[in-house]
Amino acid sequence: MSLTVMKFGGSSVGTPERMKRVAERIIEKKQAGDRVVVVVSAMGDTTDDLIDQSKKLNPNPPAREMDMLLTTGEQISVALLSMAIHGLGHKAVSFTGWQAGILTEAVHGKAKINDIRPERIHSALDEGSIVIVAGFQGMTDEGEITTLGRGGSDTTAVALAAAIDADVCEIYTDVDGVYSTDPRVVKCARKLDEISYDEMLELAHLGAAVLHPRAVEYAKHYDVKLVVRSSFTHNEGTSVKEEAIMEQGIAVRGIAFDKNVARISIIGVEDVPGVLAGVFGALANNGIDVDIIVQSGVQDGKADFSFTLSLDDREKALEVIEGIRGQVPYREVSSEDNLVKISIVGAGMVSNPGVAAKMFSTISSLGVSIKMVSTSEIKVSCVIQAEPLHDVVRALHTAYGLDTAEQAFVGGPKDRR
Amino acid sequence: MSLTVMKFGGSSVGTPERMKRVAERIIEKKQAGDRVVVVVSAMGDTTDDLIDQSKKLNPNPPAREMDMLLTTGEQISVALLSMAIHGLGHKAVSFTGWQAGILTEAVHGKAKINDIRPERIHSALDEGSIVIVAGFQGMTDEGEITTLGRGGSDTTAVALAAAIDADVCEIYTDVDGVYSTDPRVVKCARKLDEISYDEMLELAHLGAAVLHPRAVEYAKHYDVKLVVRSSFTHNEGTSVKEEAIMEQGIAVRGIAFDKNVARISIIGVEDVPGVLAGVFGALANNGIDVDIIVQSGVQDGKADFSFTLSLDDREKALEVIEGIRGQVPYREVSSEDNLVKISIVGAGMVSNPGVAAKMFSTISSLGVSIKMVSTSEIKVSCVIQAEPLHDVVRALHTAYGLDTAEQAFVGGPKDRR
């Protein structure tokens, strides 16, 4: 008898009809002989509605009280889902995060899980119940209610799967798996049967929003087998695991892109030790994440460097840089938006020379210039102008042999534009 | 420095504006130098909305899951109220029932409080915070979430007041106190300054719905001084306590009535021991409460008796009585609706002979016949036809000297009809 964790997101349970369908889906799994633990998010817009209500009373509410407020969303979901399962004649028991034994650090709004004590889950499973756990939430050792922050329900599911030694953790979403790139951009994008944790991490960080990076990191760390699949179909989905099989001759697993990119350049910086630490330390202290950093050669003891960051953080970053002019003298600062970052991701890259070169030449052949480059063992990223993004993604998808034969035949090259 | 428990019902916090007004009201109390613990119910229609959602998934949901669902209503209230207080620049901390240490028996939907462990409340008060506790909910020793059933938030407030030895428990409602009778029926009804627990219990049971009987019983048992007052005005309200002062020459404190009354008569019952136990035992086993029971004389070894019960229970009661015909032989059963029960309540009755006689004569003088009578130390109830109810209440109110002089002068007898 295998033990499965099934995680359903908020849109999968957004209406009574969907909630019932999810209940049926869970019962199918149970009837197939599995022991089942379900993790569920708040229904549809519940969380946003609660946030709206809070803003009317306090535009800047304490994080502790926000956690008290928002955790009700998942509690409502688990209670209703349990009722739906009972309504279909099966035993179920719902648990809040604290009831499920999910202990977190004492941080509100984005707590990390410290420990899981799944005694009550095991007892309920032993009694033959389907166990339904509220995602996104936990409790501190002092009995304070916490939330895990963004992607929290994915993390709950993976952490629970690790704690109860589940055979698989299935993440149900509104897509039927992880794709080689965004199917809205490339019609012949292929659904991947398998992907490694590291590849998934790169894709997740790059905006393929089916799985939260924290959950993937957790899965990698505890070696939890993940499957991403659709709550609306019975298609196989995508397995995420340590070693994912690569098709013969294919070095790139997927192509991700990020439209939310700005670049800041600082020109004529005094080239003394600690300059970079001064700039990026100040940005980090202000909660600003930077992505690609490029320093160009030093001339007359002055250096130029550029970095990319989220477009949303640009104004704040410029203020911070203006503020440190006293400590880190520089000649001028400029910024640029209307940029995108395109990345090719694949564990097979390491052993395939020329993968990066093919990326550069493909982009160049479209007459597009590359503004910044960054590489890792399993990823190459290029920053380019935003306009040709879709053309570049399509060209790369074809160049790396990722187009599905079927779709390529049906659509033909013209249609793919 | 005194310690006050303030309880606000759902309609007092039903909108952001009302929630803010409640927050201001609490802060006033705090600024007057009190230490303040607040108990709050779910906002406005929240509970009904949650029940509606559940019915769509399961018309008969398990009580445990219903408790999981409904307790979110109060959790939302306490979080938002705490945010509102923070927004006005004061420290507040919200607690769920289990965080506040409210331990109940292991019954869902209508648990009784077994114990309160208010350590966290005391710590928060010691830190100078206003403490806000979710009403209506608690936790079993096994960590199951429970609700206290109807009137639960009143009970939470009184039980907390007892546990933390508060100086007073203020129940804020949408009326400004307890009245001598329903002011919608009798314009010159007077607000009572004081009322005893026992009188309040009789009035509460009889439908003067400002305070739940369980909360009054709890207050009486633990000698908690209660004040019922308006959340919208600063009027004094009504004190509920052990010994309430009676005005000179007034034996009756208030007049209550209940429109939800049916009578069932069982005719020609075999007069053997255990007959009454058989009938009322069967009704009790089916969850049917009976109120007034009258047995008329025995003739030829057969007795007739009648009892009143809630109109809503009539059909079910008739079925039960039909079902026990085998064990308890009787000739016929009949039922009657369109009845009301009027009660005069007052601790001064005991020492004032003729109080009941005045009730009977006042009712008779209106040409209304009395169908059943029941008395206790501090109450006389009469069942009459429904139609003349308001006239009878007004006549009794005048007869017992309860009309306010002011109102009686302004309105005049005609207007009082």
mmCIF file of C-alpha atoms in Angstrom, chain A residues 71-264:
data_model
loop_
_atom_site.group_PDB
_atom_site.id
_atom_site.type_symbol
_atom_site.label_atom_id
_atom_site.label_comp_id
_atom_site.label_asym_id
_atom_site.label_seq_id
_atom_site.Cartn_x
_atom_site.Cartn_y
_atom_site.Cartn_z
ATOM 1 C CA THR A 71 -4.503 31.165 7.795
ATOM 2 C CA THR A 72 -8.304 31.108 8.020
ATOM 3 C CA GLY A 73 -8.360 30.787 4.214
ATOM 4 C CA GLU A 74 -6.776 27.337 4.248
ATOM 5 C CA GLN A 75 -8.737 26.298 7.319
ATOM 6 C CA ILE A 76 -11.956 26.989 5.408
ATOM 7 C CA SER A 77 -10.655 24.950 2.449
ATOM 8 C CA VAL A 78 -9.708 21.895 4.476
ATOM 9 C CA ALA A 79 -13.003 21.863 6.384
ATOM 10 C CA LEU A 80 -15.069 22.169 3.202
ATOM 11 C CA LEU A 81 -13.003 19.573 1.332
ATOM 12 C CA SER A 82 -13.394 17.150 4.220
ATOM 13 C CA MET A 83 -17.151 17.756 4.201
ATOM 14 C CA ALA A 84 -17.253 17.141 0.443
ATOM 15 C CA ILE A 85 -15.451 13.806 0.889
ATOM 16 C CA HIS A 86 -17.806 12.811 3.713
ATOM 17 C CA GLY A 87 -20.693 13.783 1.438
ATOM 18 C CA LEU A 88 -19.406 11.204 -1.066
ATOM 19 C CA GLY A 89 -19.371 8.542 1.636
ATOM 20 C CA HIS A 90 -15.707 8.438 2.636
ATOM 21 C CA LYS A 91 -13.907 9.174 5.897
ATOM 22 C CA ALA A 92 -11.793 12.307 6.032
ATOM 23 C CA VAL A 93 -10.334 14.467 8.748
ATOM 24 C CA SER A 94 -9.022 17.994 8.324
ATOM 25 C CA PHE A 95 -6.103 19.532 10.202
ATOM 26 C CA THR A 96 -4.807 23.063 10.526
ATOM 27 C CA GLY A 97 -1.043 23.477 10.224
ATOM 28 C CA TRP A 98 -0.539 23.307 13.982
ATOM 29 C CA GLN A 99 -2.777 20.259 14.295
ATOM 30 C CA ALA A 100 -0.721 18.540 11.599
ATOM 31 C CA GLY A 101 2.380 19.173 13.722
ATOM 32 C CA ILE A 102 4.031 21.680 11.368
ATOM 33 C CA LEU A 103 6.459 23.658 13.505
ATOM 34 C CA THR A 104 8.143 26.723 12.074
ATOM 35 C CA GLU A 105 10.648 29.335 13.066
ATOM 36 C CA ALA A 106 9.258 32.398 14.865
ATOM 37 C CA VAL A 107 8.945 34.638 11.810
ATOM 38 C CA HIS A 108 5.645 35.915 10.513
ATOM 39 C CA GLY A 109 4.728 36.021 6.830
ATOM 40 C CA LYS A 110 7.555 33.813 5.581
ATOM 41 C CA ALA A 111 8.468 31.272 8.225
ATOM 42 C CA LYS A 112 10.614 28.250 7.425
ATOM 43 C CA ILE A 113 9.521 24.824 8.626
ATOM 44 C CA ASN A 114 11.727 23.638 11.484
ATOM 45 C CA ASP A 115 10.130 20.302 12.199
ATOM 46 C CA ILE A 116 7.056 18.211 11.497
ATOM 47 C CA ARG A 117 5.508 15.966 14.162
ATOM 48 C CA PRO A 118 3.043 13.917 12.161
ATOM 49 C CA GLU A 119 1.613 11.757 14.984
ATOM 50 C CA ARG A 120 -1.961 12.906 14.410
ATOM 51 C CA ILE A 121 -1.629 12.371 10.654
ATOM 52 C CA HIS A 122 -0.434 8.810 11.220
ATOM 53 C CA SER A 123 -3.256 8.062 13.674
ATOM 54 C CA ALA A 124 -5.857 9.371 11.256
ATOM 55 C CA LEU A 125 -4.343 7.346 8.383
ATOM 56 C CA ASP A 126 -4.322 4.252 10.586
ATOM 57 C CA GLU A 127 -8.043 4.769 11.204
ATOM 58 C CA GLY A 128 -8.584 4.655 7.440
ATOM 59 C CA SER A 129 -9.235 8.363 7.001
ATOM 60 C CA ILE A 130 -8.161 10.601 4.179
ATOM 61 C CA VAL A 131 -6.120 13.329 5.885
ATOM 62 C CA ILE A 132 -6.504 16.916 4.720
ATOM 63 C CA VAL A 133 -3.930 19.448 5.851
ATOM 64 C CA ALA A 134 -4.090 23.233 5.524
ATOM 65 C CA GLY A 135 -1.198 24.404 3.360
ATOM 66 C CA PHE A 136 0.924 27.508 3.858
ATOM 67 C CA GLN A 137 0.725 27.517 7.664
ATOM 68 C CA GLY A 138 2.403 26.307 10.800
ATOM 69 C CA MET A 139 2.979 27.147 14.439
ATOM 70 C CA THR A 140 5.987 28.271 16.441
ATOM 71 C CA ASP A 141 7.142 26.481 19.583
ATOM 72 C CA GLU A 142 5.348 29.243 21.520
ATOM 73 C CA GLY A 143 2.001 28.486 19.868
ATOM 74 C CA GLU A 144 2.004 31.451 17.506
ATOM 75 C CA ILE A 145 0.346 30.900 14.117
ATOM 76 C CA THR A 146 2.703 31.502 11.177
ATOM 77 C CA THR A 147 2.561 31.401 7.403
ATOM 78 C CA LEU A 148 5.222 30.066 5.072
ATOM 79 C CA GLY A 149 5.030 32.872 2.541
ATOM 80 C CA ARG A 150 4.716 32.528 -1.211
ATOM 81 C CA GLY A 151 4.544 29.023 -2.592
ATOM 82 C CA GLY A 152 3.798 27.926 0.948
ATOM 83 C CA SER A 153 1.313 25.186 0.124
ATOM 84 C CA ASP A 154 3.768 23.502 -2.255
ATOM 85 C CA THR A 155 6.324 23.591 0.530
ATOM 86 C CA THR A 156 3.848 22.158 3.041
ATOM 87 C CA ALA A 157 3.114 19.281 0.667
ATOM 88 C CA VAL A 158 6.764 18.440 0.037
ATOM 89 C CA ALA A 159 7.766 18.814 3.690
ATOM 90 C CA LEU A 160 4.887 16.587 4.778
ATOM 91 C CA ALA A 161 5.789 14.020 2.120
ATOM 92 C CA ALA A 162 9.328 13.967 3.521
ATOM 93 C CA ALA A 163 8.137 13.775 7.142
ATOM 94 C CA ILE A 164 5.771 10.857 6.584
ATOM 95 C CA ASP A 165 8.061 9.187 4.031
ATOM 96 C CA ALA A 166 5.468 9.329 1.252
ATOM 97 C CA ASP A 167 6.128 7.444 -1.967
ATOM 98 C CA VAL A 168 5.241 10.453 -4.080
ATOM 99 C CA CYS A 169 4.096 14.040 -3.738
ATOM 100 C CA GLU A 170 1.680 15.009 -6.495
ATOM 101 C CA ILE A 171 1.242 18.709 -7.193
ATOM 102 C CA TYR A 172 -2.067 19.310 -8.988
ATOM 103 C CA THR A 173 -2.244 22.503 -11.030
ATOM 104 C CA ASP A 174 -4.219 23.949 -13.925
ATOM 105 C CA VAL A 175 -1.585 22.810 -16.443
ATOM 106 C CA ASP A 176 -0.816 19.173 -17.098
ATOM 107 C CA GLY A 177 2.889 19.305 -16.368
ATOM 108 C CA VAL A 178 6.113 21.210 -16.930
ATOM 109 C CA TYR A 179 6.654 22.338 -20.524
ATOM 110 C CA SER A 180 9.804 22.896 -22.534
ATOM 111 C CA THR A 181 8.713 26.532 -22.661
ATOM 112 C CA ASP A 182 5.547 28.606 -22.306
ATOM 113 C CA PRO A 183 2.997 26.955 -24.665
ATOM 114 C CA ARG A 184 1.275 30.318 -25.104
ATOM 115 C CA VAL A 185 4.419 31.520 -26.869
ATOM 116 C CA VAL A 186 5.556 28.348 -28.617
ATOM 117 C CA LYS A 187 2.686 26.195 -29.826
ATOM 118 C CA CYS A 188 4.856 23.159 -30.302
ATOM 119 C CA ALA A 189 6.215 23.310 -26.758
ATOM 120 C CA ARG A 190 6.481 19.787 -25.385
ATOM 121 C CA LYS A 191 5.326 18.506 -22.045
ATOM 122 C CA LEU A 192 8.320 16.997 -20.271
ATOM 123 C CA ASP A 193 7.986 13.487 -18.851
ATOM 124 C CA GLU A 194 10.882 14.002 -16.488
ATOM 125 C CA ILE A 195 13.005 16.826 -15.190
ATOM 126 C CA SER A 196 15.722 16.959 -12.535
ATOM 127 C CA TYR A 197 15.404 18.976 -9.345
ATOM 128 C CA ASP A 198 18.165 21.316 -10.486
ATOM 129 C CA GLU A 199 16.591 21.930 -13.854
ATOM 130 C CA MET A 200 13.210 22.477 -12.219
ATOM 131 C CA LEU A 201 14.811 24.917 -9.799
ATOM 132 C CA GLU A 202 16.245 26.948 -12.648
ATOM 133 C CA LEU A 203 12.934 26.906 -14.494
ATOM 134 C CA ALA A 204 10.978 27.709 -11.343
ATOM 135 C CA HIS A 205 13.223 30.646 -10.499
ATOM 136 C CA LEU A 206 12.875 31.821 -14.066
ATOM 137 C CA GLY A 207 9.151 32.139 -13.880
ATOM 138 C CA ALA A 208 7.727 28.791 -15.011
ATOM 139 C CA ALA A 209 5.278 29.203 -12.162
ATOM 140 C CA VAL A 210 4.041 25.641 -11.715
ATOM 141 C CA LEU A 211 6.135 24.881 -8.657
ATOM 142 C CA HIS A 212 7.646 27.167 -6.075
ATOM 143 C CA PRO A 213 11.485 27.038 -5.885
ATOM 144 C CA ARG A 214 11.400 26.550 -2.102
ATOM 145 C CA ALA A 215 9.315 23.444 -2.557
ATOM 146 C CA VAL A 216 11.728 22.113 -5.184
ATOM 147 C CA GLU A 217 14.711 22.803 -2.933
ATOM 148 C CA TYR A 218 12.952 20.990 -0.127
ATOM 149 C CA ALA A 219 12.163 18.059 -2.425
ATOM 150 C CA LYS A 220 15.784 17.865 -3.597
ATOM 151 C CA HIS A 221 17.110 18.055 -0.060
ATOM 152 C CA TYR A 222 14.817 15.289 1.234
ATOM 153 C CA ASP A 223 14.757 13.347 -2.041
ATOM 154 C CA VAL A 224 10.962 13.542 -2.375
ATOM 155 C CA LYS A 225 9.669 12.373 -5.751
ATOM 156 C CA LEU A 226 7.463 15.121 -7.150
ATOM 157 C CA VAL A 227 4.888 14.836 -9.909
ATOM 158 C CA VAL A 228 3.320 17.931 -11.447
ATOM 159 C CA ARG A 229 -0.038 17.137 -13.048
ATOM 160 C CA SER A 230 -3.406 18.582 -13.956
ATOM 161 C CA SER A 231 -6.388 18.602 -11.585
ATOM 162 C CA PHE A 232 -8.677 18.548 -14.613
ATOM 163 C CA THR A 233 -7.281 15.622 -16.666
ATOM 164 C CA HIS A 234 -5.797 12.213 -15.908
ATOM 165 C CA ASN A 235 -2.696 12.813 -18.046
ATOM 166 C CA GLU A 236 0.593 11.560 -16.674
ATOM 167 C CA GLY A 237 2.217 14.865 -15.743
ATOM 168 C CA THR A 238 5.907 15.580 -15.225
ATOM 169 C CA SER A 239 8.123 13.739 -12.735
ATOM 170 C CA VAL A 240 10.673 15.836 -10.894
ATOM 171 C CA LYS A 241 13.520 13.784 -9.437
ATOM 172 C CA GLU A 242 17.262 13.595 -8.909
ATOM 173 C CA GLU A 243 18.216 11.951 -12.200
ATOM 174 C CA ALA A 244 15.957 12.702 -15.110
ATOM 175 C CA ILE A 245 16.523 10.879 -18.388
ATOM 176 C CA MET A 246 17.548 13.091 -21.291
ATOM 177 C CA GLU A 247 16.515 12.167 -24.801
ATOM 178 C CA GLN A 248 19.416 11.208 -27.051
ATOM 179 C CA GLY A 249 21.127 14.251 -28.500
ATOM 180 C CA ILE A 250 19.160 16.807 -26.534
ATOM 181 C CA ALA A 251 21.184 19.013 -24.199
ATOM 182 C CA VAL A 252 18.543 21.594 -23.329
ATOM 183 C CA ARG A 253 15.456 20.659 -21.322
ATOM 184 C CA GLY A 254 13.587 23.923 -21.468
ATOM 185 C CA ILE A 255 13.586 27.590 -22.289
ATOM 186 C CA ALA A 256 12.450 30.108 -19.723
ATOM 187 C CA PHE A 257 12.058 33.842 -19.918
ATOM 188 C CA ASP A 258 11.471 36.696 -17.549
ATOM 189 C CA LYS A 259 9.858 39.922 -18.711
ATOM 190 C CA ASN A 260 10.185 41.704 -15.402
ATOM 191 C CA VAL A 261 13.793 42.862 -15.889
ATOM 192 C CA ALA A 262 15.563 46.204 -15.493
ATOM 193 C CA ARG A 263 19.256 46.989 -15.791
ATOM 194 C CA ILE A 264 21.168 49.510 -13.747
#
